[in-house]
C-alpha cells in the first residue's frame, strides 16, 4: 500500500531522513518508532506528500502522491498539532472537508461528534489540545481515507478517549482494510496496537519487522544449574546479553525457541524459564547490540 | 467472552490462542460452533484485526478450528490428536514445576502427597 525506496531529505546541512525504505501492507497498522529528532515527522510528511523528498519517491499503491490530488484524497494525515482555520468551528471545518474530499460521509460525521461528545458550534481554536485532536480525528475519519498517517496521535488524549479513538481506527481497519501508519515513541502503547514496526534513529531506518516475528525471534532465559557449566554453554547460543546473579543466569538470546529449548535442556538445568520480552526490552537489547544506548530510544 | 490483559508480558496473539484453546478444550465452545468474526472481536476488544487473524490461522494450523471461506471459523470436532498434544504440553509444564519444587528443597513425598489429595474429575459424556 505505502512504499518508499531510498527516501532522503536534507534541511540545510542536516540529514533529516537518510536512505529510508518503508513498506506498509494494506490493512496493516504500522508503528514508526524512534527517538526525538530521528526524522519520523519528516518521513511522515514526505509519505503524505506534504514535503518533497530530495531523493526517492514514496508511492501509494504504485502512484506518487506529491502534487497528486487524486491520491491525496485517499490518504489523510493528522499532524502532531492539528490545524484548523482561524476562528472556525467543527461545522465550518466539516464544510471545507466536504468540498475537498469527495468521499465525505456526512452521516458518519454526525455520528462521530455525537459519540465523542464535542460541541460542533464551538470555536476549535478555543478548545483544549485534546479536544482539537478529537476534532481532527472526527474530520479525518469522516473523509473515509484508504490510508491514514498519524503523527503522535494519542498525545494529549485521556485514557477513555484514547481507547475510543483506537477503537474507531480498528473498526476502519477491520471493516474497510484501512492502512494506518502511526509514529510514536510510546513503545508500550504501540506494542498492543501495531502489527508491524519500523525503528528510526538519526534519520535512518534501523529495521522494520513484523511485530510477532520480532518477538518470537528473541527470548529471555532464566536458567539455574546444580553445577554451573563452563563458557561453552553461552558460546553455543546467539547471546545478546547475559547476567549472573548468584546461581541464576539470565540471558537474552536470539534464535528459534525450539532450538534454544533443546540446547539448554541438553545441559540439564535445575530451573529453566523462558520469558516473553516486552517491546521496550527488545529495543534495549537490540539497540545495545548495534551500539545505541537505550537512552537514545525511549523518552 | 474473554478479556485480554494488556499489561501482561505475554503477547496478545499468544493470549488469544491460549484463551481460545482453553475454551475449546473445556468444551465451552462446542463442536462446529462459530467463532466470533475477526471484525467483531477486533471491535469488542480493541485489538488489531491482523493479530486476531494470525491467532485464528495458528489455531487452524494446529487443528483446533476450521474455516469456511465467506462464512467464518468454526470449532473442529474434538480430535484425540489435539488432546494428546495438549497433554504433552501439560506434562512438560508439570515436569518443569515439579523440577522447580524439588530444586527448592521440598521433599518428593510431599509432592506425591499433594497429588494424591487431588481428586480426579468425573469423566462423563455431557455432564455440563
Short mmCIF file of C-alpha atoms in Angstrom, two decimals:
data_model
loop_
_atom_site.label_atom_id
_atom_site.label_comp_id
_atom_site.label_asym_id
_atom_site.label_seq_id
_atom_site.Cartn_x
_atom_site.Cartn_y
_atom_site.Cartn_z
CA UNK A 1 0.00 0.00 0.00
CA UNK A 2 2.61 2.53 1.08
CA UNK A 3 6.07 2.06 -0.30
CA UNK A 4 9.13 4.25 -0.14
CA UNK A 5 12.51 3.36 -1.58
CA UNK A 6 15.65 5.15 -0.62
CA UNK A 7 13.93 8.33 0.51
CA UNK A 8 16.24 11.12 1.67
CA UNK A 9 15.64 14.65 2.82
CA UNK A 10 18.17 17.23 3.82
CA UNK A 11 17.47 20.51 5.59
CA UNK A 12 20.48 22.75 5.04
CA UNK A 13 23.38 20.64 6.17
CA UNK A 14 21.24 18.38 8.32
CA UNK A 15 20.22 14.94 7.03
CA UNK A 16 16.71 14.60 8.43
CA UNK A 17 15.92 11.40 6.57
CA UNK A 18 18.60 9.27 5.00
CA UNK A 19 18.02 6.41 2.53
CA UNK A 20 14.91 5.11 4.18
CA UNK A 21 12.91 2.17 2.80
CA UNK A 22 9.42 1.76 4.15
CA UNK A 23 6.89 -0.87 3.23
CA UNK A 24 3.40 -0.82 4.70
CA UNK A 25 1.00 -3.57 3.75
CA UNK A 26 -2.65 -2.87 3.05
CA UNK A 27 -4.82 -3.16 6.14
CA UNK A 28 -1.86 -3.13 8.46
CA UNK A 29 -1.17 -0.87 11.41
CA UNK A 30 2.45 0.13 11.12
CA UNK A 31 4.22 1.82 14.01
CA UNK A 32 7.08 4.14 13.26
CA UNK A 33 9.16 4.34 16.39
CA UNK A 34 12.28 6.17 17.35
CA UNK A 35 14.00 8.82 19.37
CA UNK A 36 13.18 12.50 19.29
CA UNK A 37 14.61 14.12 16.20
CA UNK A 38 15.03 10.75 14.49
CA UNK A 39 13.18 12.04 11.43
CA UNK A 40 9.79 10.42 11.99
CA UNK A 41 7.74 13.54 11.33
CA UNK A 42 9.78 14.43 8.25
CA UNK A 43 9.35 10.94 6.86
CA UNK A 44 5.59 11.01 7.50
CA UNK A 45 5.31 14.38 5.79
CA UNK A 46 7.20 13.08 2.79
CA UNK A 47 4.97 9.99 2.61
CA UNK A 48 1.80 12.07 2.84
CA UNK A 49 3.05 14.35 0.07
CA UNK A 50 3.43 17.50 2.12
CA UNK A 51 7.13 17.94 1.56
CA UNK A 52 9.14 16.81 -1.40
CA UNK A 53 11.97 14.38 -0.83
CA UNK A 54 15.42 15.11 -2.25
CA UNK A 55 15.82 11.53 -3.37
CA UNK A 56 13.44 8.61 -3.77
CA UNK A 57 9.71 8.92 -4.34
CA UNK A 58 7.17 7.42 -1.95
CA UNK A 59 4.33 5.61 -3.63
CA UNK A 60 0.79 4.92 -2.55
CA UNK A 61 -0.47 1.84 -4.38
CA UNK A 62 2.00 2.44 -7.14
CA UNK A 63 1.38 6.12 -7.77
CA UNK A 64 3.31 9.07 -6.49
CA UNK A 65 1.49 11.26 -4.01
CA UNK A 66 3.37 14.52 -4.38
CA UNK A 67 1.12 17.12 -6.04
CA UNK A 68 -1.38 14.40 -6.98
CA UNK A 69 -4.81 15.48 -5.68
CA UNK A 70 -6.46 12.19 -6.64
CA UNK A 71 -4.12 10.23 -4.42
CA UNK A 72 -4.23 12.79 -1.65
CA UNK A 73 -7.99 12.43 -1.42
CA UNK A 74 -7.49 8.89 -0.22
CA UNK A 75 -4.53 9.46 2.08
CA UNK A 76 -5.07 11.68 5.08
CA UNK A 77 -2.52 12.99 7.50
CA UNK A 78 -3.06 14.21 11.06
CA UNK A 79 -0.04 16.26 12.13
CA UNK A 80 1.17 16.37 15.71
CA UNK A 81 -0.52 19.73 16.02
CA UNK A 82 -3.88 19.69 14.27
CA UNK A 83 -4.51 22.68 12.04
CA UNK A 84 -7.85 24.44 11.72
CA UNK A 85 -8.81 27.68 10.01
CA UNK A 86 -8.77 30.70 12.23
CA UNK A 87 -11.97 31.20 14.22
CA UNK A 88 -13.67 28.18 12.66
CA UNK A 89 -15.99 25.70 14.33
CA UNK A 90 -16.23 21.96 13.70
CA UNK A 91 -19.21 22.53 11.39
CA UNK A 92 -17.31 25.10 9.36
CA UNK A 93 -14.29 22.82 9.05
CA UNK A 94 -16.61 20.00 8.02
CA UNK A 95 -18.00 22.01 5.12
CA UNK A 96 -14.45 22.62 3.94
CA UNK A 97 -13.60 18.92 4.17
CA UNK A 98 -16.81 18.07 2.35
CA UNK A 99 -15.79 20.33 -0.52
CA UNK A 100 -12.31 18.84 -0.78
CA UNK A 101 -12.83 15.14 -0.08
CA UNK A 102 -15.45 13.66 -2.37
CA UNK A 103 -15.82 10.55 -0.23
CA UNK A 104 -17.02 12.65 2.71
CA UNK A 105 -19.54 10.76 4.81
CA UNK A 106 -21.95 13.21 6.40
CA UNK A 107 -23.83 10.61 8.40
CA UNK A 108 -20.63 9.34 9.90
CA UNK A 109 -19.53 12.85 10.77
CA UNK A 110 -22.68 13.46 12.83
CA UNK A 111 -22.35 10.09 14.47
CA UNK A 112 -18.75 10.73 15.41
CA UNK A 113 -19.05 14.14 17.03
CA UNK A 114 -22.05 12.94 18.99
CA UNK A 115 -20.16 9.84 20.04
CA UNK A 116 -17.18 11.86 21.24
CA UNK A 117 -19.48 14.50 22.70
CA UNK A 118 -17.93 17.51 21.00
CA UNK A 119 -19.85 20.76 20.50
CA UNK A 120 -19.79 21.32 16.72
CA UNK A 121 -20.54 25.04 17.01
CA UNK A 122 -17.76 25.93 19.38
CA UNK A 123 -14.66 27.62 18.00
CA UNK A 124 -11.99 24.96 17.58
CA UNK A 125 -9.10 27.28 18.37
CA UNK A 126 -10.57 27.86 21.81
CA UNK A 127 -10.72 24.19 22.58
CA UNK A 128 -8.09 22.28 24.54
CA UNK A 129 -5.32 20.36 22.82
CA UNK A 130 -7.03 17.03 23.41
CA UNK A 131 -10.36 18.26 22.09
CA UNK A 132 -8.70 19.69 19.00
CA UNK A 133 -7.15 16.32 18.38
CA UNK A 134 -10.53 14.63 18.70
CA UNK A 135 -11.92 17.13 16.21
CA UNK A 136 -9.12 16.26 13.81
CA UNK A 137 -9.97 12.57 14.14
CA UNK A 138 -13.67 13.24 13.51
CA UNK A 139 -12.94 15.21 10.35
CA UNK A 140 -10.34 12.79 9.07
CA UNK A 141 -12.34 9.62 9.66
CA UNK A 142 -15.41 11.18 8.05
CA UNK A 143 -13.40 11.66 4.87
CA UNK A 144 -13.13 7.84 4.64
CA UNK A 145 -9.41 7.56 3.90
CA UNK A 146 -7.79 4.43 2.48
CA UNK A 147 -4.62 5.23 4.32
CA UNK A 148 -4.21 7.24 7.45
CA UNK A 149 -0.94 8.77 8.51
CA UNK A 150 -0.77 9.86 12.12
CA UNK A 151 1.96 11.77 13.89
CA UNK A 152 1.91 11.16 17.65
CA UNK A 153 -1.87 10.75 17.53
CA UNK A 154 -2.60 9.84 21.13
CA UNK A 155 -0.69 12.68 22.66
CA UNK A 156 -2.87 14.75 24.94
CA UNK A 157 -5.83 12.37 24.95
CA UNK A 158 -7.15 10.98 28.20
CA UNK A 159 -7.31 7.18 28.61
CA UNK A 160 -11.02 6.95 27.83
CA UNK A 161 -10.81 8.97 24.62
CA UNK A 162 -7.57 7.20 23.70
CA UNK A 163 -9.34 3.87 23.83
CA UNK A 164 -12.33 5.23 21.92
CA UNK A 165 -10.15 6.68 19.18
CA UNK A 166 -8.20 3.44 18.91
CA UNK A 167 -11.44 1.55 18.68
CA UNK A 168 -12.63 3.80 15.86
CA UNK A 169 -9.39 3.24 13.99
CA UNK A 170 -9.59 -0.50 14.48
CA UNK A 171 -13.15 -0.55 13.17
CA UNK A 172 -11.97 1.07 9.97
CA UNK A 173 -9.01 -1.23 9.71
CA UNK A 174 -11.12 -4.36 10.14
CA UNK A 175 -14.12 -3.33 8.08
CA UNK A 176 -12.58 -1.37 5.21
CA UNK A 177 -8.99 -2.54 5.36
CA UNK A 178 -7.76 0.95 6.03
CA UNK A 179 -4.00 1.18 6.33
CA UNK A 180 -2.54 3.08 9.28
CA UNK A 181 0.95 4.45 9.58
CA UNK A 182 1.49 5.86 13.03
CA UNK A 183 4.50 7.42 14.68
CA UNK A 184 5.11 7.30 18.39
CA UNK A 185 7.75 6.94 21.00
CA UNK A 186 5.42 5.25 23.38
CA UNK A 187 6.54 1.68 22.89
CA UNK A 188 4.17 0.23 25.44
CA UNK A 189 1.18 1.60 23.59
CA UNK A 190 2.43 0.61 20.14
CA UNK A 191 3.06 -2.93 21.27
CA UNK A 192 -0.66 -3.61 21.56
CA UNK A 193 -1.76 -1.53 18.64
CA UNK A 194 0.55 -2.30 15.73
CA UNK A 195 1.29 -5.44 13.77
CA UNK A 196 4.46 -4.15 12.16
CA UNK A 197 7.07 -1.72 13.38
CA UNK A 198 9.89 0.32 11.91
CA UNK A 199 12.56 1.84 14.09
CA UNK A 200 14.25 5.10 13.17
CA UNK A 201 17.34 6.60 14.65
CA UNK A 202 19.22 9.66 13.43
CA UNK A 203 17.47 9.78 10.08
CA UNK A 204 17.92 6.12 9.31
CA UNK A 205 15.55 3.22 9.49
CA UNK A 206 17.33 0.63 11.61
CA UNK A 207 14.91 -2.13 10.76
CA UNK A 208 11.32 -2.89 10.01
CA UNK A 209 9.71 -6.10 11.08
CA UNK A 210 6.53 -7.89 11.77
CA UNK A 211 5.88 -7.42 15.47
CA UNK A 212 5.23 -11.09 16.24
CA UNK A 213 8.26 -12.11 14.26
CA UNK A 214 10.32 -9.66 16.23
CA UNK A 215 9.02 -11.11 19.44
CA UNK A 216 9.48 -14.76 18.58
CA UNK A 217 12.97 -14.15 17.33
CA UNK A 218 14.35 -13.17 20.68
CA UNK A 219 13.74 -14.52 24.15
CA UNK A 220 14.80 -14.09 27.72
CA UNK A 221 16.02 -17.18 29.53
CA UNK A 222 16.39 -17.76 33.21
CA UNK A 223 18.49 -20.79 33.94
CA UNK A 224 19.99 -22.25 37.07
CA UNK A 225 22.27 -25.24 37.24
CA UNK A 226 23.26 -27.50 40.07
CA UNK A 227 26.74 -27.27 38.71
CA UNK A 228 27.49 -24.28 36.52
CA UNK A 229 28.60 -25.33 33.00
CA UNK A 230 31.67 -23.65 31.56
CA UNK A 231 31.89 -20.87 28.97
CA UNK A 232 30.92 -23.19 26.12
CA UNK A 233 27.30 -23.06 27.27
CA UNK A 234 26.95 -19.39 26.38
CA UNK A 235 29.13 -19.71 23.30
CA UNK A 236 26.73 -22.26 21.84
CA UNK A 237 23.91 -19.72 21.51
CA UNK A 238 23.49 -16.30 19.96
CA UNK A 239 23.58 -14.45 23.27
CA UNK A 240 23.00 -10.71 23.11
CA UNK A 241 23.24 -10.05 26.77
CA UNK A 242 23.80 -12.14 29.89
CA UNK A 243 23.84 -11.53 33.57
CA UNK A 244 24.64 -13.75 36.51
CA UNK A 245 23.04 -13.29 39.89
CA UNK A 246 24.13 -15.93 42.32
CA UNK A 247 23.46 -19.21 40.60
CA UNK A 248 20.81 -17.88 38.29
CA UNK A 249 21.86 -16.95 34.82
CA UNK A 250 19.70 -14.55 32.81
CA UNK A 251 20.37 -14.29 29.11
CA UNK A 252 18.81 -12.62 26.14
CA UNK A 253 19.13 -14.98 23.22
CA UNK A 254 18.36 -14.66 19.56
CA UNK A 255 17.03 -17.62 17.60
CA UNK A 256 14.11 -20.00 17.31
CA UNK A 257 12.64 -21.05 20.62
CA UNK A 258 12.62 -24.76 19.81
CA UNK A 259 16.33 -24.88 19.10
CA UNK A 260 17.22 -22.91 22.21
CA UNK A 261 14.99 -25.14 24.26
CA UNK A 262 16.68 -28.30 23.08
CA UNK A 263 20.10 -26.80 23.56
CA UNK A 264 19.52 -25.59 27.10
CA UNK A 265 17.86 -28.81 28.19
CA UNK A 266 20.86 -30.79 26.96
CA UNK A 267 22.81 -29.14 29.79
CA UNK A 268 20.22 -30.39 32.28
CA UNK A 269 19.31 -27.18 34.05
CA UNK A 270 17.71 -27.30 37.50
CA UNK A 271 15.49 -24.35 36.71
CA UNK A 272 14.73 -23.19 33.23
CA UNK A 273 12.30 -20.47 32.28
CA UNK A 274 11.61 -18.65 29.05
CA UNK A 275 10.04 -15.22 29.44
CA UNK A 276 8.46 -13.25 26.64
CA UNK A 277 10.15 -9.91 26.10
CA UNK A 278 8.38 -6.60 26.01
CA UNK A 279 8.92 -4.33 23.04
CA UNK A 280 10.88 -1.98 25.26
CA UNK A 281 13.27 -4.73 26.25
CA UNK A 282 13.71 -5.87 22.68
CA UNK A 283 14.76 -2.38 21.70
CA UNK A 284 17.01 -2.02 24.64
CA UNK A 285 18.96 -5.15 23.83
CA UNK A 286 18.80 -4.96 20.05
CA UNK A 287 19.98 -1.38 20.09
CA UNK A 288 22.64 -2.19 22.63
CA UNK A 289 23.99 -4.84 20.28
CA UNK A 290 24.41 -2.31 17.46
CA UNK A 291 25.87 0.29 19.75
CA UNK A 292 22.89 2.52 20.51
CA UNK A 293 22.13 3.40 24.05
CA UNK A 294 18.67 2.81 25.43
CA UNK A 295 18.54 6.45 26.44
CA UNK A 296 18.61 7.38 22.78
CA UNK A 297 15.48 5.46 22.05
CA UNK A 298 12.96 5.70 24.79
CA UNK A 299 11.89 9.01 26.15
CA UNK B 1 -16.39 -13.65 26.02
CA UNK B 2 -12.87 -13.14 27.27
CA UNK B 3 -10.57 -10.31 28.15
CA UNK B 4 -7.03 -9.55 27.16
CA UNK B 5 -4.51 -8.48 29.72
CA UNK B 6 -2.69 -5.61 28.08
CA UNK B 7 -0.28 -5.34 30.98
CA UNK B 8 0.90 -8.89 30.68
CA UNK B 9 4.24 -9.72 29.13
CA UNK B 10 2.61 -12.42 27.07
CA UNK B 11 1.92 -11.15 23.55
CA UNK B 12 -1.74 -10.54 22.77
CA UNK B 13 -1.59 -13.04 19.94
CA UNK B 14 -0.48 -15.75 22.34
CA UNK B 15 -3.06 -14.79 24.94
CA UNK B 16 -5.74 -15.08 22.29
CA UNK B 17 -4.69 -18.52 21.06
CA UNK B 18 -4.35 -19.79 24.62
CA UNK B 19 -7.75 -18.49 25.69
CA UNK B 20 -9.47 -19.93 22.65
CA UNK B 21 -7.73 -23.29 23.08
CA UNK B 22 -8.89 -23.36 26.67
CA UNK B 23 -12.46 -22.66 25.65
CA UNK B 24 -12.31 -25.41 23.07
CA UNK B 25 -10.59 -27.97 25.30
CA UNK B 26 -13.03 -27.43 28.14
CA UNK B 27 -15.85 -27.59 25.64
CA UNK B 28 -17.21 -24.17 26.50
CA UNK B 29 -17.22 -23.77 22.76
CA UNK B 30 -18.79 -26.81 21.23
CA UNK B 31 -18.04 -28.71 18.07
CA UNK B 32 -18.93 -26.78 14.92
CA UNK B 33 -19.78 -23.67 16.91
CA UNK B 34 -18.91 -20.49 15.09
CA UNK B 35 -16.14 -18.33 16.49
CA UNK B 36 -16.70 -14.58 16.64
CA UNK B 37 -15.66 -12.94 13.41
CA UNK B 38 -12.31 -11.22 13.25
CA UNK B 39 -14.08 -7.96 12.72
CA UNK B 40 -16.39 -8.15 15.71
CA UNK B 41 -13.66 -9.44 18.01
CA UNK B 42 -11.36 -6.62 16.91
CA UNK B 43 -14.02 -4.09 17.71
CA UNK B 44 -15.06 -5.65 21.00
CA UNK B 45 -11.55 -5.99 22.36
CA UNK B 46 -9.96 -3.05 20.53
CA UNK B 47 -7.28 -5.31 19.14
CA UNK B 48 -5.56 -5.08 15.81
CA UNK B 49 -7.56 -7.35 13.44
CA UNK B 50 -4.33 -8.63 11.93
CA UNK B 51 -3.37 -10.03 15.32
CA UNK B 52 -6.68 -11.86 15.58
CA UNK B 53 -6.37 -13.16 12.04
CA UNK B 54 -2.99 -14.55 12.92
CA UNK B 55 -4.28 -16.23 16.06
CA UNK B 56 -7.07 -17.86 14.05
CA UNK B 57 -4.62 -19.00 11.40
CA UNK B 58 -2.45 -20.58 14.06
CA UNK B 59 -5.43 -22.35 15.66
CA UNK B 60 -6.43 -23.65 12.26
CA UNK B 61 -2.94 -24.90 11.61
CA UNK B 62 -2.99 -26.75 14.92
CA UNK B 63 -6.36 -28.26 14.10
CA UNK B 64 -8.47 -26.59 16.75
CA UNK B 65 -10.66 -24.75 14.31
CA UNK B 66 -11.57 -24.90 10.65
CA UNK B 67 -12.75 -22.13 8.39
CA UNK B 68 -15.27 -21.94 5.60
CA UNK B 69 -14.48 -19.16 3.12
CA UNK B 70 -17.09 -16.46 3.30
CA UNK B 71 -18.70 -17.91 6.41
CA UNK B 72 -16.16 -17.75 9.18
CA UNK B 73 -14.28 -20.00 11.56
CA UNK B 74 -15.72 -22.95 13.47
CA UNK B 75 -14.58 -25.27 16.23
CA UNK B 76 -13.20 -28.53 14.87
CA UNK B 77 -14.71 -31.79 16.06
CA UNK B 78 -12.69 -32.94 19.06
CA UNK B 79 -9.77 -34.99 17.95
CA UNK B 80 -7.63 -37.14 20.15
CA UNK B 81 -4.73 -35.58 18.34
CA UNK B 82 -5.45 -32.24 19.98
CA UNK B 83 -5.89 -33.74 23.40
CA UNK B 84 -2.69 -35.69 23.09
CA UNK B 85 -0.80 -32.60 22.07
CA UNK B 86 -2.25 -30.65 24.94
CA UNK B 87 -1.43 -33.49 27.33
CA UNK B 88 2.18 -33.46 26.20
CA UNK B 89 2.33 -29.74 26.80
CA UNK B 90 0.84 -30.05 30.25
CA UNK B 91 3.12 -32.93 31.17
CA UNK B 92 6.13 -30.86 30.21
CA UNK B 93 4.81 -27.97 32.24
CA UNK B 94 4.26 -30.26 35.23
CA UNK B 95 7.76 -31.61 34.87
CA UNK B 96 9.11 -28.11 34.94
CA UNK B 97 7.11 -27.10 38.01
CA UNK B 98 7.93 -30.24 39.94
CA UNK B 99 11.56 -29.82 38.99
CA UNK B 100 11.47 -26.36 40.43
CA UNK B 101 9.77 -27.50 43.63
CA UNK B 102 12.36 -30.23 44.13
CA UNK B 103 15.11 -27.73 43.43
CA UNK B 104 13.73 -25.53 46.17
CA UNK B 105 14.14 -28.40 48.58
CA UNK B 106 10.62 -29.72 49.02
CA UNK B 107 10.80 -33.49 49.63
CA UNK B 108 9.47 -35.73 46.90
CA UNK B 109 6.99 -37.42 49.26
CA UNK B 110 5.31 -34.12 49.91
CA UNK B 111 4.79 -33.52 46.21
CA UNK B 112 3.36 -37.01 45.77
CA UNK B 113 1.06 -36.48 48.75
CA UNK B 114 -0.12 -33.23 47.24
CA UNK B 115 -1.04 -35.00 44.04
CA UNK B 116 -2.83 -37.75 45.95
CA UNK B 117 -5.08 -35.25 47.70
CA UNK B 118 -6.33 -34.06 44.31
CA UNK B 119 -9.39 -35.79 43.01
CA UNK B 120 -9.86 -37.00 39.50
CA UNK B 121 -12.68 -35.19 37.77
CA UNK B 122 -15.59 -37.31 36.73
CA UNK B 123 -15.33 -38.03 33.07
CA UNK B 124 -18.90 -38.20 31.85
CA UNK B 125 -20.17 -37.57 28.36
CA UNK B 126 -22.34 -34.48 28.50
CA UNK B 127 -22.46 -33.67 32.15
CA UNK B 128 -22.20 -29.91 31.86
#
